[in-house]
CSV table of C-alpha atoms and ligand atoms in Angstrom, one decimal:
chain,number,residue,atom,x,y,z
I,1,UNK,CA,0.0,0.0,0.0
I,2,UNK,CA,0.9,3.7,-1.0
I,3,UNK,CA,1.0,6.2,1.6
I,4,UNK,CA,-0.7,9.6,0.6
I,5,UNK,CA,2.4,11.4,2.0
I,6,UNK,CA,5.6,10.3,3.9
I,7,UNK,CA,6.9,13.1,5.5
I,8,UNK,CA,10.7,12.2,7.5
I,9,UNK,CA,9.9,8.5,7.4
I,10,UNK,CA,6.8,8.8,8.7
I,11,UNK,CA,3.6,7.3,6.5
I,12,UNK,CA,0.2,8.9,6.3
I,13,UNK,CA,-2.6,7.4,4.7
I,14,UNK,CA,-5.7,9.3,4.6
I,15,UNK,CA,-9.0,7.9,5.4
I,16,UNK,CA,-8.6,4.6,6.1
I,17,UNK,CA,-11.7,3.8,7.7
I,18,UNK,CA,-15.1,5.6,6.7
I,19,UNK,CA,-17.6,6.9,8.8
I,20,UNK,CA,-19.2,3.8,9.2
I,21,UNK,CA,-16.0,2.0,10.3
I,22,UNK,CA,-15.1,4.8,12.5
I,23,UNK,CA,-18.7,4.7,14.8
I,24,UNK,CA,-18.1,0.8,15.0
I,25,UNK,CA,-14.7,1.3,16.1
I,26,UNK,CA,-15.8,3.8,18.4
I,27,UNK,CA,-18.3,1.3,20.2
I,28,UNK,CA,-15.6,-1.1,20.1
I,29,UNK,CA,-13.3,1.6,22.5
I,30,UNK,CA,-16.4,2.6,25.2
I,31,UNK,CA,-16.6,-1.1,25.7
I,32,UNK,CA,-12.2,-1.3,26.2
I,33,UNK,CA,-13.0,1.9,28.5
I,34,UNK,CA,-16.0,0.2,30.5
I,35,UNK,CA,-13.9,-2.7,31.1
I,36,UNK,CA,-10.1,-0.4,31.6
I,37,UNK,CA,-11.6,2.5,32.5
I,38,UNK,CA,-9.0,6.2,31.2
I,39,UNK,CA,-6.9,7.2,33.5
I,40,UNK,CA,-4.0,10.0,33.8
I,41,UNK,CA,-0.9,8.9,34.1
I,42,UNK,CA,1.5,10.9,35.8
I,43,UNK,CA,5.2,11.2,34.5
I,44,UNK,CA,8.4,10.0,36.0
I,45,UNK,CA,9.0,14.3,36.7
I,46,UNK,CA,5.7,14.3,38.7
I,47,UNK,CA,3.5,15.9,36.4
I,48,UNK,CA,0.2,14.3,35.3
I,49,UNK,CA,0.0,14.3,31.7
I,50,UNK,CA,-3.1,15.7,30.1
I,51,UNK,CA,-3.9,13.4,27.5
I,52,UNK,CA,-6.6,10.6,29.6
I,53,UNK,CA,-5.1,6.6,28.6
I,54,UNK,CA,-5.9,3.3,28.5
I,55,UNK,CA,-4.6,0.2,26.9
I,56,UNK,CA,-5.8,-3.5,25.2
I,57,UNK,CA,-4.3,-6.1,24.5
I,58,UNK,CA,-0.9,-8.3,27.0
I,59,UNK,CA,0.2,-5.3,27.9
I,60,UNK,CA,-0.7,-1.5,28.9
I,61,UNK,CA,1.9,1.5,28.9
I,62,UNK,CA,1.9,3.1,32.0
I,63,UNK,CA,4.1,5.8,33.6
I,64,UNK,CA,4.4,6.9,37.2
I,65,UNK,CA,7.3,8.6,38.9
I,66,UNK,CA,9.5,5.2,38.5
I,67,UNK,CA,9.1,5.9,34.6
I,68,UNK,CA,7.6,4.8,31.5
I,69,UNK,CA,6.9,1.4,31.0
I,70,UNK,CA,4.6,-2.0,30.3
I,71,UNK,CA,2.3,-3.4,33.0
I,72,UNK,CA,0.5,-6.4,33.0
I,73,UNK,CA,-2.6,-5.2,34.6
I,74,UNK,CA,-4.8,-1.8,34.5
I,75,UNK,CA,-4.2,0.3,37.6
I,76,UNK,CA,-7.6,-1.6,38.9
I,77,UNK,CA,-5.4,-4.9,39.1
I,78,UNK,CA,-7.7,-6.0,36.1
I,79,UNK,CA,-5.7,-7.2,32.9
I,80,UNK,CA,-6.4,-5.5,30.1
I,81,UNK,CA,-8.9,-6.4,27.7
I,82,UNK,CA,-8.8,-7.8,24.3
I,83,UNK,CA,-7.7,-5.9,21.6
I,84,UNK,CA,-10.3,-5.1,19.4
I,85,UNK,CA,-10.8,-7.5,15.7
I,86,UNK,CA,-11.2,-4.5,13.4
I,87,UNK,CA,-8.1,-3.1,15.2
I,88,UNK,CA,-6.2,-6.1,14.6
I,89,UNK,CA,-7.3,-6.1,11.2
I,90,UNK,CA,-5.6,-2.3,10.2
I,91,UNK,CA,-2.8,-3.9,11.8
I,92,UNK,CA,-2.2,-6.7,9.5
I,93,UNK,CA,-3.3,-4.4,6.7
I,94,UNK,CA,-0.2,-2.4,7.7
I,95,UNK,CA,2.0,-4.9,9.0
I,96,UNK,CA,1.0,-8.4,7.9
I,97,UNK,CA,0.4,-11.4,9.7
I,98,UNK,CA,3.5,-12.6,10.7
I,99,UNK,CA,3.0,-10.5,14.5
I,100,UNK,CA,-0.1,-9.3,15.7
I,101,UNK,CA,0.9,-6.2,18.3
I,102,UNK,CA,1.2,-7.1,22.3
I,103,UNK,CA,-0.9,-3.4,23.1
I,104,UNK,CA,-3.1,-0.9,21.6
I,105,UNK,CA,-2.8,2.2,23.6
I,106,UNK,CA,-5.7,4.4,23.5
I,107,UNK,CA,-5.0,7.9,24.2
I,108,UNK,CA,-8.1,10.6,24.8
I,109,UNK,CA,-7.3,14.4,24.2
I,110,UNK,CA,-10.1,16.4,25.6
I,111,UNK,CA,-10.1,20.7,25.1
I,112,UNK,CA,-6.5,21.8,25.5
I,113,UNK,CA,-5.1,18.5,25.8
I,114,UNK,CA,-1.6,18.1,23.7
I,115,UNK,CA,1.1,15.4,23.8
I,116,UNK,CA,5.0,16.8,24.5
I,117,UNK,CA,7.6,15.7,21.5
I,118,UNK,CA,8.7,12.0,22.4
I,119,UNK,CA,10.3,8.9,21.2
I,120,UNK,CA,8.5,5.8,21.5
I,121,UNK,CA,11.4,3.7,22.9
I,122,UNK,CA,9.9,1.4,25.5
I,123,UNK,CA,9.5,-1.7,23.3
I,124,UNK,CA,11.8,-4.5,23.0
I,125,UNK,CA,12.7,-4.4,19.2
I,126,UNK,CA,12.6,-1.1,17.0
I,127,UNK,CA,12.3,-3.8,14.0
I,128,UNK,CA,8.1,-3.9,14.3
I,129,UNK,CA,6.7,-0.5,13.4
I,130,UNK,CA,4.2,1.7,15.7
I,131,UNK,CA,1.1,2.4,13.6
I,132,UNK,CA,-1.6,4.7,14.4
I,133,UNK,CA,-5.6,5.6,14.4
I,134,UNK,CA,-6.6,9.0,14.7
I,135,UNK,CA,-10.2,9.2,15.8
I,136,UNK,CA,-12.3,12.4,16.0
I,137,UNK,CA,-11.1,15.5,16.1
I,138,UNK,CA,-8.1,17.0,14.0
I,139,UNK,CA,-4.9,16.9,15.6
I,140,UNK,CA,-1.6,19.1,14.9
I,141,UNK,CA,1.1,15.8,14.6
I,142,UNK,CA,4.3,17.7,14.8
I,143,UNK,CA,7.8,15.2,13.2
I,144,UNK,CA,11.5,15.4,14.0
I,145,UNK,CA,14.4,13.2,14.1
I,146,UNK,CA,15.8,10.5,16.4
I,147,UNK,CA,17.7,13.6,18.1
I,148,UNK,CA,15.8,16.5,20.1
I,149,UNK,CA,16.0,19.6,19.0
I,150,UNK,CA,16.5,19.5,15.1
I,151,UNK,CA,13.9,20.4,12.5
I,152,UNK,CA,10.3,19.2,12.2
I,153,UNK,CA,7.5,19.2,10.3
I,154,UNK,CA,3.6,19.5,10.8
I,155,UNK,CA,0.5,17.9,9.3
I,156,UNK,CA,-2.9,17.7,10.6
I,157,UNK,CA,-4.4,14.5,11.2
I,158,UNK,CA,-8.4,13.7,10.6
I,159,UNK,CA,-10.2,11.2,11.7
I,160,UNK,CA,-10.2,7.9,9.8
I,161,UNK,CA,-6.0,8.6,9.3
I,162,UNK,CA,-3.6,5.8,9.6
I,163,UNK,CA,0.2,6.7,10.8
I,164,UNK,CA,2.9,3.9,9.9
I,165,UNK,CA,6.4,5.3,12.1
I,166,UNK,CA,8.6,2.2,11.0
I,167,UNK,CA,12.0,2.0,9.5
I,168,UNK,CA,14.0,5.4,9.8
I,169,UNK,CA,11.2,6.8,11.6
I,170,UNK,CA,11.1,4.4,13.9
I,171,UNK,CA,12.6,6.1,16.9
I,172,UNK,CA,11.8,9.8,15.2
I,173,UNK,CA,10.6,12.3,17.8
I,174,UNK,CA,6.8,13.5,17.7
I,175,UNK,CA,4.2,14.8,19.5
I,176,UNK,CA,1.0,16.6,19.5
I,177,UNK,CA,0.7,20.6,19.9
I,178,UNK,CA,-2.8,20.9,19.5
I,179,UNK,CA,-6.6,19.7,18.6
I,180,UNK,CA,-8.8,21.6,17.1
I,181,UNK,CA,-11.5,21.3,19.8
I,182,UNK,CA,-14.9,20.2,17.9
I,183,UNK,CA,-13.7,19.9,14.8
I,184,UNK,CA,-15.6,16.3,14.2
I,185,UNK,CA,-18.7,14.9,15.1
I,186,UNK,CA,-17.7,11.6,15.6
I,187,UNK,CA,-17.1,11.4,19.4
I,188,UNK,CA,-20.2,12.5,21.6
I,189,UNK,CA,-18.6,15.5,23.5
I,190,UNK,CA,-15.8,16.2,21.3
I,191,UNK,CA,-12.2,15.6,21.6
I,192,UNK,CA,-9.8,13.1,19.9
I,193,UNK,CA,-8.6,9.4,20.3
I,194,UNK,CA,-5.8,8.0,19.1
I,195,UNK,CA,-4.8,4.4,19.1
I,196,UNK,CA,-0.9,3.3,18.9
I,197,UNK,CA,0.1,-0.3,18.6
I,198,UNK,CA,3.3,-1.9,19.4
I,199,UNK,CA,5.0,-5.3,19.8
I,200,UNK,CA,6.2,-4.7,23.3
I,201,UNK,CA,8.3,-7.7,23.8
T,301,MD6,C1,-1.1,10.9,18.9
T,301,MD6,N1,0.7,9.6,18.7
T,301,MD6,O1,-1.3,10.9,17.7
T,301,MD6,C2,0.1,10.5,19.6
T,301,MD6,N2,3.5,7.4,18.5
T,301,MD6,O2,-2.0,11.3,19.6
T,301,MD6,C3,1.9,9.1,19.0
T,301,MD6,O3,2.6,9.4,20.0
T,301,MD6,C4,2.5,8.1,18.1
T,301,MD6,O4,0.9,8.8,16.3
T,301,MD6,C5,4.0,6.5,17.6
T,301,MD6,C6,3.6,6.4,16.4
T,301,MD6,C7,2.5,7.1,15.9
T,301,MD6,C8,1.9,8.0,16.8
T,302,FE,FE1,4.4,8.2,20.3
């Protein structure tokens, strides 16, 4: 598959899913959420972060003030629940079927929320990719390089938008500056999910 643009590694396909797709997926996440309900992490400086998480799948990130990492179980002592089919299906759409992916992190930004430039680095093999759902509301997705500090690049993401960050890109910096607050109808209330899934180990 062709992505629509590829900007310093990273590959954006537009639309993936349609409308239709999007509000089943969306049912799919409420019932992840009812079972693992979003919480806000808190990161290893102290700060809770502003974007609201949860996770599916063998594994959940998590970050408290002994750092970043993989749990087992939700905060509840629950293990997480099952990642979703159609989820699993963009994955091997994207990926193949050689690995499915260990976690699907779901991240909710409400009004104001924004993610800080990051690497994704607490997996065990930079060989799988991290490919993401955008879900919602637009979203400012701001690219650098595997060092902090150098040059980046913007694009808005829609809903329905599928990020590949393999290769190269794999351990590129990125982050999210801003939402554009009501921007979409699809999620009751407004605001913007995005899914990211990993092989962890
Ligand atoms: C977000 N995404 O789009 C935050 N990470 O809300 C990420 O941090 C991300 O989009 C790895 C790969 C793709 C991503
Ligand atoms: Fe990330």
């Amino acid at each position: 598959m062709q992505p629509d643009e590829t900007i310093s590694g990273f590959r954006i396909f537009r639309e993936v899913l349609d409308r239709a797709a999007q509000e089943a997926l969306v049912a799919d996440l409420r019932a992840v959420a009812a079972a693992a309900p979003l919480f806000s992490p808190v990161t290893p400086f102290g700060r809770p972060m502003r974007v609201r998480m949860t996770s599916a799948g063998r594994y959940g990130w998590y970050s408290d003030r002994s750092g970043y990492r993989y749990e087992r179980r939700h905060p509840s002592g629950r293990p997480w629940p099952d990642i979703p089919a159609p989820v699993l299906e963009l994955w091997r759409r994207f990926v193949g079927s050689g690995r499915d992916p260990d976690c699907c992190l779901v991240n909710h930004y409400g009004e104001g929320a924004r993610m800080g430039l990051h690497q994704d680095r607490d997996e065990a093999d930079f060989g799988w990719p991290v490919v993401s759902l955008s879900l919602g509301d637009e979203a400012l997705f701001r690219m650098g390089g595997t060092t902090r500090g150098g040059p980046t690049s913007s694009v808005w993401l829609r809903s329905g938008d599928v990020v590949v960050m393999g290769g190269e890109a794999r351990l590129c910096y990125h982050g999210i500056d801003r939402i554009r607050f009501g921007s979409s109808t699809l999620l009751r209330g407004g605001g913007r999910v995005n899914l990211t899934l990993r092989v962890v180990d």
